[in-house]
PDB file of C-alpha atoms in Angstrom:
ATOM      1  CA  MET X  14      18.192  -5.492  16.110  1.00  0.00           C
ATOM      2  CA  THR X  15      18.011  -2.902  13.352  1.00  0.00           C
ATOM      3  CA  ALA X  16      14.451  -2.414  12.171  1.00  0.00           C
ATOM      4  CA  PRO X  17      13.890  -3.809   8.648  1.00  0.00           C
ATOM      5  CA  ILE X  18      12.872  -0.594   6.933  1.00  0.00           C
ATOM      6  CA  ALA X  19      15.283  -0.228   3.989  1.00  0.00           C
ATOM      7  CA  ILE X  20      18.057  -1.859   1.984  1.00  0.00           C
ATOM      8  CA  THR X  21      20.948   0.053   0.437  1.00  0.00           C
ATOM      9  CA  ARG X  22      22.582  -1.498  -2.593  1.00  0.00           C
ATOM     10  CA  ASN X  23      25.078   0.110  -4.972  1.00  0.00           C
ATOM     11  CA  GLY X  24      24.307   3.500  -3.460  1.00  0.00           C
ATOM     12  CA  HIS X  25      20.536   3.203  -3.990  1.00  0.00           C
ATOM     13  CA  ARG X  26      18.159   2.976  -1.052  1.00  0.00           C
ATOM     14  CA  THR X  27      15.098   0.751  -1.358  1.00  0.00           C
ATOM     15  CA  TRP X  28      12.415   0.980   1.312  1.00  0.00           C
ATOM     16  CA  LEU X  29      10.708  -2.159   2.608  1.00  0.00           C
ATOM     17  CA  LYS X  30       6.992  -1.470   2.902  1.00  0.00           C
ATOM     18  CA  TRP X  31       5.217  -3.566   5.504  1.00  0.00           C
ATOM     19  CA  HIS X  32       2.254  -5.001   3.558  1.00  0.00           C
ATOM     20  CA  CYS X  33      -0.998  -4.608   5.543  1.00  0.00           C
ATOM     21  CA  GLY X  34       1.151  -3.349   8.394  1.00  0.00           C
ATOM     22  CA  LYS X  35       2.884  -6.748   8.686  1.00  0.00           C
ATOM     23  CA  ARG X  36       6.559  -7.107   9.548  1.00  0.00           C
ATOM     24  CA  PHE X  37       6.450 -10.918   9.577  1.00  0.00           C
ATOM     25  CA  PRO X  38       4.298 -13.330   7.513  1.00  0.00           C
ATOM     26  CA  ALA X  39       2.620 -14.599  10.707  1.00  0.00           C
ATOM     27  CA  ASP X  40       1.549 -11.112  11.815  1.00  0.00           C
ATOM     28  CA  THR X  41      -2.117 -10.162  12.032  1.00  0.00           C
ATOM     29  CA  PRO X  42      -2.906  -7.580   9.331  1.00  0.00           C
ATOM     30  CA  PHE X  43      -3.406  -4.046  10.664  1.00  0.00           C
ATOM     31  CA  SER X  44      -2.674  -4.785  14.313  1.00  0.00           C
ATOM     32  CA  ARG X  45      -2.276  -1.598  16.300  1.00  0.00           C
ATOM     33  CA  ALA X  46       0.917  -2.740  18.011  1.00  0.00           C
ATOM     34  CA  ARG X  47       2.718  -3.507  14.753  1.00  0.00           C
ATOM     35  CA  ILE X  48       1.563  -0.271  13.103  1.00  0.00           C
ATOM     36  CA  ILE X  49       2.863   1.731  16.068  1.00  0.00           C
ATOM     37  CA  GLU X  50       6.148  -0.207  15.937  1.00  0.00           C
ATOM     38  CA  GLY X  51       6.535   0.656  12.267  1.00  0.00           C
ATOM     39  CA  LEU X  52       5.766   4.321  12.878  1.00  0.00           C
ATOM     40  CA  LYS X  53       8.367   4.597  15.618  1.00  0.00           C
ATOM     41  CA  ALA X  54      10.939   2.740  13.519  1.00  0.00           C
ATOM     42  CA  GLY X  55      10.392   5.027  10.526  1.00  0.00           C
ATOM     43  CA  ALA X  56       9.022   2.262   8.336  1.00  0.00           C
ATOM     44  CA  SER X  57       6.736   2.471   5.333  1.00  0.00           C
ATOM     45  CA  SER X  58       3.501   0.531   5.895  1.00  0.00           C
ATOM     46  CA  GLU X  59       0.494  -0.179   3.700  1.00  0.00           C
ATOM     47  CA  ILE X  60      -2.967   0.634   5.059  1.00  0.00           C
ATOM     48  CA  ASP X  61      -5.935  -0.459   2.950  1.00  0.00           C
ATOM     49  CA  LEU X  62      -9.206   1.454   3.224  1.00  0.00           C
ATOM     50  CA  GLN X  63     -12.732   0.174   2.562  1.00  0.00           C
ATOM     51  CA  LEU X  64     -15.834   2.386   2.665  1.00  0.00           C
ATOM     52  CA  THR X  65     -18.636   1.458   5.073  1.00  0.00           C
ATOM     53  CA  ALA X  66     -22.334   1.966   4.385  1.00  0.00           C
ATOM     54  CA  ASP X  67     -22.373   5.221   6.363  1.00  0.00           C
ATOM     55  CA  GLY X  68     -19.285   6.797   4.789  1.00  0.00           C
ATOM     56  CA  ALA X  69     -16.563   5.845   7.242  1.00  0.00           C
ATOM     57  CA  MET X  70     -13.379   4.117   6.122  1.00  0.00           C
ATOM     58  CA  ALA X  71     -12.427   0.762   7.598  1.00  0.00           C
ATOM     59  CA  VAL X  72      -8.792  -0.310   7.813  1.00  0.00           C
ATOM     60  CA  LEU X  73      -9.271  -3.591   5.945  1.00  0.00           C
ATOM     61  CA  HIS X  74      -7.877  -5.155   2.785  1.00  0.00           C
ATOM     62  CA  ASP X  75     -10.835  -7.300   1.750  1.00  0.00           C
ATOM     63  CA  GLU X  76     -14.364  -6.418   0.641  1.00  0.00           C
ATOM     64  CA  LEU X  77     -15.982  -9.116   2.800  1.00  0.00           C
ATOM     65  CA  LEU X  78     -15.692  -8.954   6.565  1.00  0.00           C
ATOM     66  CA  GLU X  79     -15.421 -12.732   6.916  1.00  0.00           C
ATOM     67  CA  GLN X  80     -12.192 -12.780   4.902  1.00  0.00           C
ATOM     68  CA  SER X  81     -10.193 -11.243   7.739  1.00  0.00           C
ATOM     69  CA  THR X  82     -12.515 -10.595  10.692  1.00  0.00           C
ATOM     70  CA  THR X  83     -15.185 -12.249  12.841  1.00  0.00           C
ATOM     71  CA  GLY X  84     -17.825 -10.228  10.988  1.00  0.00           C
ATOM     72  CA  VAL X  85     -19.915 -11.352   8.025  1.00  0.00           C
ATOM     73  CA  GLY X  86     -20.955  -9.607   4.825  1.00  0.00           C
ATOM     74  CA  PRO X  87     -19.653  -6.826   2.614  1.00  0.00           C
ATOM     75  CA  VAL X  88     -17.889  -3.951   4.352  1.00  0.00           C
ATOM     76  CA  ALA X  89     -19.849  -1.624   2.067  1.00  0.00           C
ATOM     77  CA  SER X  90     -23.129  -2.895   3.546  1.00  0.00           C
ATOM     78  CA  ALA X  91     -22.063  -2.578   7.180  1.00  0.00           C
ATOM     79  CA  SER X  92     -22.191   0.493   9.393  1.00  0.00           C
ATOM     80  CA  ALA X  93     -19.077   1.865  11.021  1.00  0.00           C
ATOM     81  CA  GLY X  94     -20.303   0.507  14.339  1.00  0.00           C
ATOM     82  CA  GLN X  95     -20.777  -2.974  12.928  1.00  0.00           C
ATOM     83  CA  VAL X  96     -17.289  -2.917  11.413  1.00  0.00           C
ATOM     84  CA  ARG X  97     -15.699  -1.749  14.667  1.00  0.00           C
ATOM     85  CA  ALA X  98     -17.484  -4.541  16.544  1.00  0.00           C
ATOM     86  CA  ALA X  99     -15.799  -7.161  14.349  1.00  0.00           C
ATOM     87  CA  ARG X 100     -12.467  -8.532  15.542  1.00  0.00           C
ATOM     88  CA  LEU X 101      -9.368  -9.153  13.472  1.00  0.00           C
ATOM     89  CA  LEU X 102      -8.385 -12.698  12.550  1.00  0.00           C
ATOM     90  CA  ASP X 103      -4.764 -13.827  12.482  1.00  0.00           C
ATOM     91  CA  PRO X 104      -3.376 -15.581   9.361  1.00  0.00           C
ATOM     92  CA  GLU X 105      -4.584 -18.913  10.764  1.00  0.00           C
ATOM     93  CA  GLY X 106      -8.136 -17.608  11.053  1.00  0.00           C
ATOM     94  CA  ARG X 107      -8.104 -17.303  14.839  1.00  0.00           C
ATOM     95  CA  ASP X 108      -9.900 -14.515  16.684  1.00  0.00           C
ATOM     96  CA  THR X 109      -7.298 -12.078  18.017  1.00  0.00           C
ATOM     97  CA  GLY X 110      -9.752 -10.164  20.179  1.00  0.00           C
ATOM     98  CA  GLU X 111      -8.605  -6.910  18.555  1.00  0.00           C
ATOM     99  CA  GLY X 112     -11.297  -4.746  16.993  1.00  0.00           C
ATOM    100  CA  VAL X 113     -11.166  -3.389  13.458  1.00  0.00           C
ATOM    101  CA  MET X 114      -9.950   0.197  13.191  1.00  0.00           C
ATOM    102  CA  LEU X 115     -11.625   3.002  11.318  1.00  0.00           C
ATOM    103  CA  PHE X 116      -9.424   5.547   9.572  1.00  0.00           C
ATOM    104  CA  ASP X 117     -10.335   8.255  12.084  1.00  0.00           C
ATOM    105  CA  GLU X 118      -8.884   6.092  14.855  1.00  0.00           C
ATOM    106  CA  LEU X 119      -5.795   5.289  12.823  1.00  0.00           C
ATOM    107  CA  ALA X 120      -5.150   8.991  12.245  1.00  0.00           C
ATOM    108  CA  ARG X 121      -5.353   9.623  16.000  1.00  0.00           C
ATOM    109  CA  LEU X 122      -2.974   6.707  16.551  1.00  0.00           C
ATOM    110  CA  VAL X 123      -0.441   8.296  14.206  1.00  0.00           C
ATOM    111  CA  ALA X 124      -0.799  11.674  15.903  1.00  0.00           C
ATOM    112  CA  THR X 125       0.028  10.214  19.327  1.00  0.00           C
ATOM    113  CA  SER X 126       2.635   7.601  18.338  1.00  0.00           C
ATOM    114  CA  ALA X 127       5.826   9.710  18.318  1.00  0.00           C
ATOM    115  CA  ALA X 128       6.316   8.617  14.702  1.00  0.00           C
ATOM    116  CA  ALA X 129       9.807   8.965  13.222  1.00  0.00           C
ATOM    117  CA  ASP X 130      10.172  11.580  10.503  1.00  0.00           C
ATOM    118  CA  SER X 131      10.585   8.939   7.783  1.00  0.00           C
ATOM    119  CA  ALA X 132       7.491   6.929   8.781  1.00  0.00           C
ATOM    120  CA  ILE X 133       4.919   6.752   5.984  1.00  0.00           C
ATOM    121  CA  LEU X 134       1.554   5.046   5.763  1.00  0.00           C
ATOM    122  CA  GLN X 135       0.399   4.275   2.242  1.00  0.00           C
ATOM    123  CA  LEU X 136      -3.364   4.737   2.267  1.00  0.00           C
ATOM    124  CA  ASP X 137      -4.588   2.432  -0.479  1.00  0.00           C
ATOM    125  CA  LEU X 138      -8.112   3.299  -1.620  1.00  0.00           C
ATOM    126  CA  LYS X 139     -10.165   0.308  -2.722  1.00  0.00           C
ATOM    127  CA  GLU X 140     -13.087   2.375  -4.046  1.00  0.00           C
ATOM    128  CA  GLU X 141     -13.731   4.450  -7.141  1.00  0.00           C
ATOM    129  CA  LEU X 142     -14.703   8.105  -6.882  1.00  0.00           C
ATOM    130  CA  ALA X 143     -18.406   7.374  -7.502  1.00  0.00           C
ATOM    131  CA  ALA X 144     -18.593   5.478  -4.212  1.00  0.00           C
ATOM    132  CA  PHE X 145     -17.768   8.582  -2.154  1.00  0.00           C
ATOM    133  CA  THR X 146     -20.240  11.213  -0.974  1.00  0.00           C
ATOM    134  CA  PRO X 147     -19.305  14.808  -0.128  1.00  0.00           C
ATOM    135  CA  GLU X 148     -19.713  13.849   3.538  1.00  0.00           C
ATOM    136  CA  SER X 149     -17.363  10.866   3.343  1.00  0.00           C
ATOM    137  CA  ILE X 150     -14.776  12.950   1.489  1.00  0.00           C
ATOM    138  CA  ALA X 151     -14.999  15.695   4.119  1.00  0.00           C
ATOM    139  CA  ARG X 152     -14.670  13.128   6.913  1.00  0.00           C
ATOM    140  CA  PHE X 153     -11.511  11.757   5.334  1.00  0.00           C
ATOM    141  CA  GLY X 154     -10.033  15.241   5.009  1.00  0.00           C
ATOM    142  CA  GLU X 155     -10.756  16.134   8.609  1.00  0.00           C
ATOM    143  CA  ALA X 156      -8.994  12.990   9.820  1.00  0.00           C
ATOM    144  CA  VAL X 157      -5.975  13.091   7.506  1.00  0.00           C
ATOM    145  CA  ARG X 158      -5.007  16.766   7.631  1.00  0.00           C
ATOM    146  CA  PRO X 159      -3.232  16.702  11.034  1.00  0.00           C
ATOM    147  CA  VAL X 160      -1.072  13.716  10.002  1.00  0.00           C
ATOM    148  CA  ALA X 161      -0.767  14.245   6.225  1.00  0.00           C
ATOM    149  CA  SER X 162       3.032  14.451   6.423  1.00  0.00           C
ATOM    150  CA  HIS X 163       3.079  10.754   7.360  1.00  0.00           C
ATOM    151  CA  MET X 164       0.717   9.671   4.581  1.00  0.00           C
ATOM    152  CA  ILE X 165       0.680   8.957   0.859  1.00  0.00           C
ATOM    153  CA  LEU X 166      -2.734   8.387  -0.719  1.00  0.00           C
ATOM    154  CA  SER X 167      -2.913   5.911  -3.595  1.00  0.00           C
ATOM    155  CA  GLY X 168      -5.277   3.661  -5.503  1.00  0.00           C
ATOM    156  CA  GLY X 169      -6.308   2.405  -8.903  1.00  0.00           C
ATOM    157  CA  ASP X 170      -8.753   5.262  -9.539  1.00  0.00           C
ATOM    158  CA  ALA X 171      -6.662   8.383 -10.089  1.00  0.00           C
ATOM    159  CA  ALA X 172      -9.768  10.586  -9.946  1.00  0.00           C
ATOM    160  CA  ALA X 173     -10.657   9.325  -6.468  1.00  0.00           C
ATOM    161  CA  VAL X 174      -7.102   9.838  -5.243  1.00  0.00           C
ATOM    162  CA  LYS X 175      -7.004  13.367  -6.636  1.00  0.00           C
ATOM    163  CA  ARG X 176     -10.364  14.361  -5.159  1.00  0.00           C
ATOM    164  CA  LEU X 177      -9.633  13.070  -1.673  1.00  0.00           C
ATOM    165  CA  ALA X 178      -6.125  14.529  -1.699  1.00  0.00           C
ATOM    166  CA  GLU X 179      -7.619  17.963  -2.343  1.00  0.00           C
ATOM    167  CA  THR X 180      -8.982  17.870   1.211  1.00  0.00           C
ATOM    168  CA  ALA X 181      -5.450  17.910   2.664  1.00  0.00           C
ATOM    169  CA  PRO X 182      -3.014  20.294   0.949  1.00  0.00           C
ATOM    170  CA  GLY X 183       0.436  18.767   0.763  1.00  0.00           C
ATOM    171  CA  LEU X 184      -0.779  15.161   0.983  1.00  0.00           C
ATOM    172  CA  ALA X 185       1.415  13.048  -1.322  1.00  0.00           C
ATOM    173  CA  THR X 186      -0.296  10.807  -3.865  1.00  0.00           C
ATOM    174  CA  GLY X 187       0.448   7.620  -5.767  1.00  0.00           C
ATOM    175  CA  TYR X 188      -1.166   5.556  -8.516  1.00  0.00           C
ATOM    176  CA  ASP X 189      -1.442   1.855  -9.348  1.00  0.00           C
ATOM    177  CA  PRO X 190      -1.869   1.329 -13.126  1.00  0.00           C
ATOM    178  CA  CYS X 191      -1.785  -2.484 -12.893  1.00  0.00           C
ATOM    179  CA  LEU X 192      -5.398  -3.183 -11.920  1.00  0.00           C
ATOM    180  CA  ASP X 193      -8.513  -4.322 -13.809  1.00  0.00           C
ATOM    181  CA  GLY X 194      -6.547  -6.435 -16.268  1.00  0.00           C
ATOM    182  CA  ALA X 195      -4.186  -3.648 -17.363  1.00  0.00           C
ATOM    183  CA  MET X 196      -1.085  -5.550 -16.264  1.00  0.00           C
ATOM    184  CA  GLU X 197      -2.125  -8.720 -18.065  1.00  0.00           C
ATOM    185  CA  ARG X 198      -2.899  -6.823 -21.266  1.00  0.00           C
ATOM    186  CA  VAL X 199       0.457  -5.096 -21.478  1.00  0.00           C
ATOM    187  CA  MET X 200       2.350  -8.289 -20.631  1.00  0.00           C
ATOM    188  CA  GLU X 201       0.532  -9.895 -23.566  1.00  0.00           C
ATOM    189  CA  ASN X 202       0.945  -7.077 -26.104  1.00  0.00           C
ATOM    190  CA  GLY X 203       4.395  -5.893 -24.975  1.00  0.00           C
ATOM    191  CA  ARG X 204       3.549  -2.183 -25.282  1.00  0.00           C
ATOM    192  CA  TYR X 205       5.466  -1.237 -22.154  1.00  0.00           C
ATOM    193  CA  VAL X 206       6.449   2.238 -23.354  1.00  0.00           C
ATOM    194  CA  ASP X 207       2.798   3.100 -23.968  1.00  0.00           C
ATOM    195  CA  PHE X 208       1.842   1.676 -20.582  1.00  0.00           C
ATOM    196  CA  VAL X 209       4.244   4.018 -18.798  1.00  0.00           C
ATOM    197  CA  ALA X 210       3.152   7.010 -20.869  1.00  0.00           C
ATOM    198  CA  GLU X 211      -0.525   6.341 -20.162  1.00  0.00           C
ATOM    199  CA  ALA X 212       0.119   5.941 -16.416  1.00  0.00           C
ATOM    200  CA  LEU X 213       1.996   9.237 -16.279  1.00  0.00           C
ATOM    201  CA  GLN X 214      -0.763  10.974 -18.227  1.00  0.00           C
ATOM    202  CA  THR X 215      -3.492   9.518 -15.994  1.00  0.00           C
ATOM    203  CA  ALA X 216      -1.820  10.543 -12.731  1.00  0.00           C
ATOM    204  CA  PRO X 217       0.619  13.364 -13.496  1.00  0.00           C
ATOM    205  CA  ASP X 218       0.776  14.503  -9.878  1.00  0.00           C
ATOM    206  CA  ALA X 219       1.506  11.070  -8.423  1.00  0.00           C
ATOM    207  CA  ARG X 220       4.799  10.838  -6.579  1.00  0.00           C
ATOM    208  CA  MET X 221       4.987   7.048  -6.560  1.00  0.00           C
ATOM    209  CA  PHE X 222       3.731   4.415  -8.983  1.00  0.00           C
ATOM    210  CA  TYR X 223       2.835   0.955  -7.688  1.00  0.00           C
ATOM    211  CA  LEU X 224       3.772  -1.850 -10.087  1.00  0.00           C
ATOM    212  CA  HIS X 225       3.413  -5.597  -9.710  1.00  0.00           C
ATOM    213  CA  TYR X 226       6.909  -7.073  -9.585  1.00  0.00           C
ATOM    214  CA  GLU X 227       5.971  -9.606 -12.298  1.00  0.00           C
ATOM    215  CA  LEU X 228       5.217  -6.743 -14.676  1.00  0.00           C
ATOM    216  CA  VAL X 229       8.530  -5.054 -13.902  1.00  0.00           C
ATOM    217  CA  LEU X 230      10.423  -8.283 -14.531  1.00  0.00           C
ATOM    218  CA  ALA X 231       8.488  -9.112 -17.707  1.00  0.00           C
ATOM    219  CA  ALA X 232       9.331  -5.680 -19.110  1.00  0.00           C
ATOM    220  CA  ALA X 233      12.995  -6.175 -18.178  1.00  0.00           C
ATOM    221  CA  ASP X 234      13.042  -9.550 -19.919  1.00  0.00           C
ATOM    222  CA  ALA X 235      11.664  -7.798 -23.016  1.00  0.00           C
ATOM    223  CA  GLY X 236      14.504  -5.257 -22.859  1.00  0.00           C
ATOM    224  CA  PHE X 237      12.590  -2.366 -21.286  1.00  0.00           C
ATOM    225  CA  ASP X 238      13.560  -0.930 -17.903  1.00  0.00           C
ATOM    226  CA  MET X 239      10.182   0.233 -16.612  1.00  0.00           C
ATOM    227  CA  ILE X 240      11.585   1.541 -13.336  1.00  0.00           C
ATOM    228  CA  ALA X 241      14.127   3.684 -15.174  1.00  0.00           C
ATOM    229  CA  ALA X 242      11.331   5.061 -17.359  1.00  0.00           C
ATOM    230  CA  PHE X 243       9.435   6.285 -14.303  1.00  0.00           C
ATOM    231  CA  HIS X 244      12.652   7.600 -12.770  1.00  0.00           C
ATOM    232  CA  ASP X 245      13.278   9.595 -15.948  1.00  0.00           C
ATOM    233  CA  ALA X 246       9.887  11.238 -15.361  1.00  0.00           C
ATOM    234  CA  GLY X 247      10.891  12.160 -11.806  1.00  0.00           C
ATOM    235  CA  LYS X 248       8.742   9.449 -10.179  1.00  0.00           C
ATOM    236  CA  THR X 249       9.464   6.675  -7.705  1.00  0.00           C
ATOM    237  CA  VAL X 250       8.369   3.041  -7.982  1.00  0.00           C
ATOM    238  CA  ASP X 251       7.042   0.468  -5.520  1.00  0.00           C
ATOM    239  CA  ALA X 252       7.168  -3.197  -6.573  1.00  0.00           C
ATOM    240  CA  TRP X 253       4.379  -5.283  -5.022  1.00  0.00           C
ATOM    241  CA  THR X 254       4.111  -7.871  -3.410  1.00  0.00           C
ATOM    242  CA  ILE X 255       6.962 -10.212  -2.469  1.00  0.00           C
ATOM    243  CA  ARG X 256       5.226 -12.123   0.267  1.00  0.00           C
ATOM    244  CA  VAL X 257       7.885 -14.442   1.685  1.00  0.00           C
ATOM    245  CA  ALA X 258      11.673 -14.386   1.656  1.00  0.00           C
ATOM    246  CA  ASP X 259      11.939 -17.941   0.323  1.00  0.00           C
ATOM    247  CA  ALA X 260      14.135 -18.910  -2.621  1.00  0.00           C
ATOM    248  CA  ALA X 261      11.674 -17.568  -5.204  1.00  0.00           C
ATOM    249  CA  GLY X 262      10.952 -14.394  -3.255  1.00  0.00           C
ATOM    250  CA  LEU X 263      14.633 -13.629  -2.781  1.00  0.00           C
ATOM    251  CA  ALA X 264      15.307 -14.181  -6.496  1.00  0.00           C
ATOM    252  CA  HIS X 265      12.538 -11.731  -7.420  1.00  0.00           C
ATOM    253  CA  ALA X 266      13.778  -9.214  -4.854  1.00  0.00           C
ATOM    254  CA  GLU X 267      17.322  -9.515  -6.200  1.00  0.00           C
ATOM    255  CA  LYS X 268      16.122  -8.607  -9.681  1.00  0.00           C
ATOM    256  CA  VAL X 269      14.034  -5.570  -8.706  1.00  0.00           C
ATOM    257  CA  LEU X 270      16.849  -4.352  -6.440  1.00  0.00           C
ATOM    258  CA  ALA X 271      19.221  -4.533  -9.423  1.00  0.00           C
ATOM    259  CA  LEU X 272      16.736  -2.328 -11.319  1.00  0.00           C
ATOM    260  CA  LYS X 273      16.892   0.207  -8.449  1.00  0.00           C
ATOM    261  CA  VAL X 274      13.310  -0.029  -7.328  1.00  0.00           C
ATOM    262  CA  ASP X 275      12.518   2.555  -4.673  1.00  0.00           C
ATOM    263  CA  GLN X 276      10.297   0.380  -2.508  1.00  0.00           C
ATOM    264  CA  ILE X 277       9.347  -3.282  -2.178  1.00  0.00           C
ATOM    265  CA  THR X 278       5.999  -4.275  -0.701  1.00  0.00           C
ATOM    266  CA  THR X 279       6.458  -7.390   1.406  1.00  0.00           C
ATOM    267  CA  ASP X 280       4.913  -9.511   4.161  1.00  0.00           C
ATOM    268  CA  ASP X 281       8.436 -10.530   5.213  1.00  0.00           C
ATOM    269  CA  ALA X 282      10.459  -7.373   5.782  1.00  0.00           C
ATOM    270  CA  ASP X 283      12.735  -9.157   8.241  1.00  0.00           C
ATOM    271  CA  GLY X 284      13.479 -11.941   5.784  1.00  0.00           C
ATOM    272  CA  LEU X 285      14.401  -9.561   2.956  1.00  0.00           C
ATOM    273  CA  PHE X 286      16.429  -7.384   5.306  1.00  0.00           C
ATOM    274  CA  ALA X 287      18.340 -10.401   6.622  1.00  0.00           C
ATOM    275  CA  ALA X 288      19.172 -11.459   3.082  1.00  0.00           C
ATOM    276  CA  PHE X 289      20.063  -8.075   1.601  1.00  0.00           C
ATOM    277  CA  GLY X 290      20.309  -5.513   4.398  1.00  0.00           C
TER     278      GLY X 290
END
């Protein structure tokens, strides 16, 4: 079976990004086996990063360990050793027996995985720049430099992304302007042109901009093609997150595909690929 990594429609290729490293909705987030599969297939996968108390980065989406692991408490209050001792939970909350990865380990995994040239891991920072120390920044740089060609660093704090990217020349960057109520405000006031301009000004070096699909569709309904606006500035766009390829999910995917989105974040890459690939 062809790996579900991209859809081509009307001459435009849209990548399917495996949200939290998941190919299927029932997958365990950030399982090593699925991440390696995606790397070998040339897929785009999202990897979330949370800072530990001692400056390591844990491959986890949530701030609290109990939300997705057997551990308890904030990731930010736990040591790297405590985080690694926790085991991943599957979507049903069952102990998988698989330990949580730190970013250093993930980088080594990429280096030894025989990754396809097109394989990209989106490193999504969950912290603002103030949370990082010079030591934690240096540790990130040391880990990412050997595999930077397979990474794009993104987040909602453009300053944090820029500072960490400086540790690895050539590391691509992205920016998410939809966080902290920004998406809701622009959907209420309708100032979509200003929203795009501000995002481009905030992160001028970003290669990709990450936009909630509801924002993209709201702008389109108001007569403004937000994806085209970023394309005109030489940028690419990821629409997040279409979780399941059910009737609603497929309808949303159909609309963002028609707008020539460059990437769709999804928990159901196989379902979208079966419908549109």
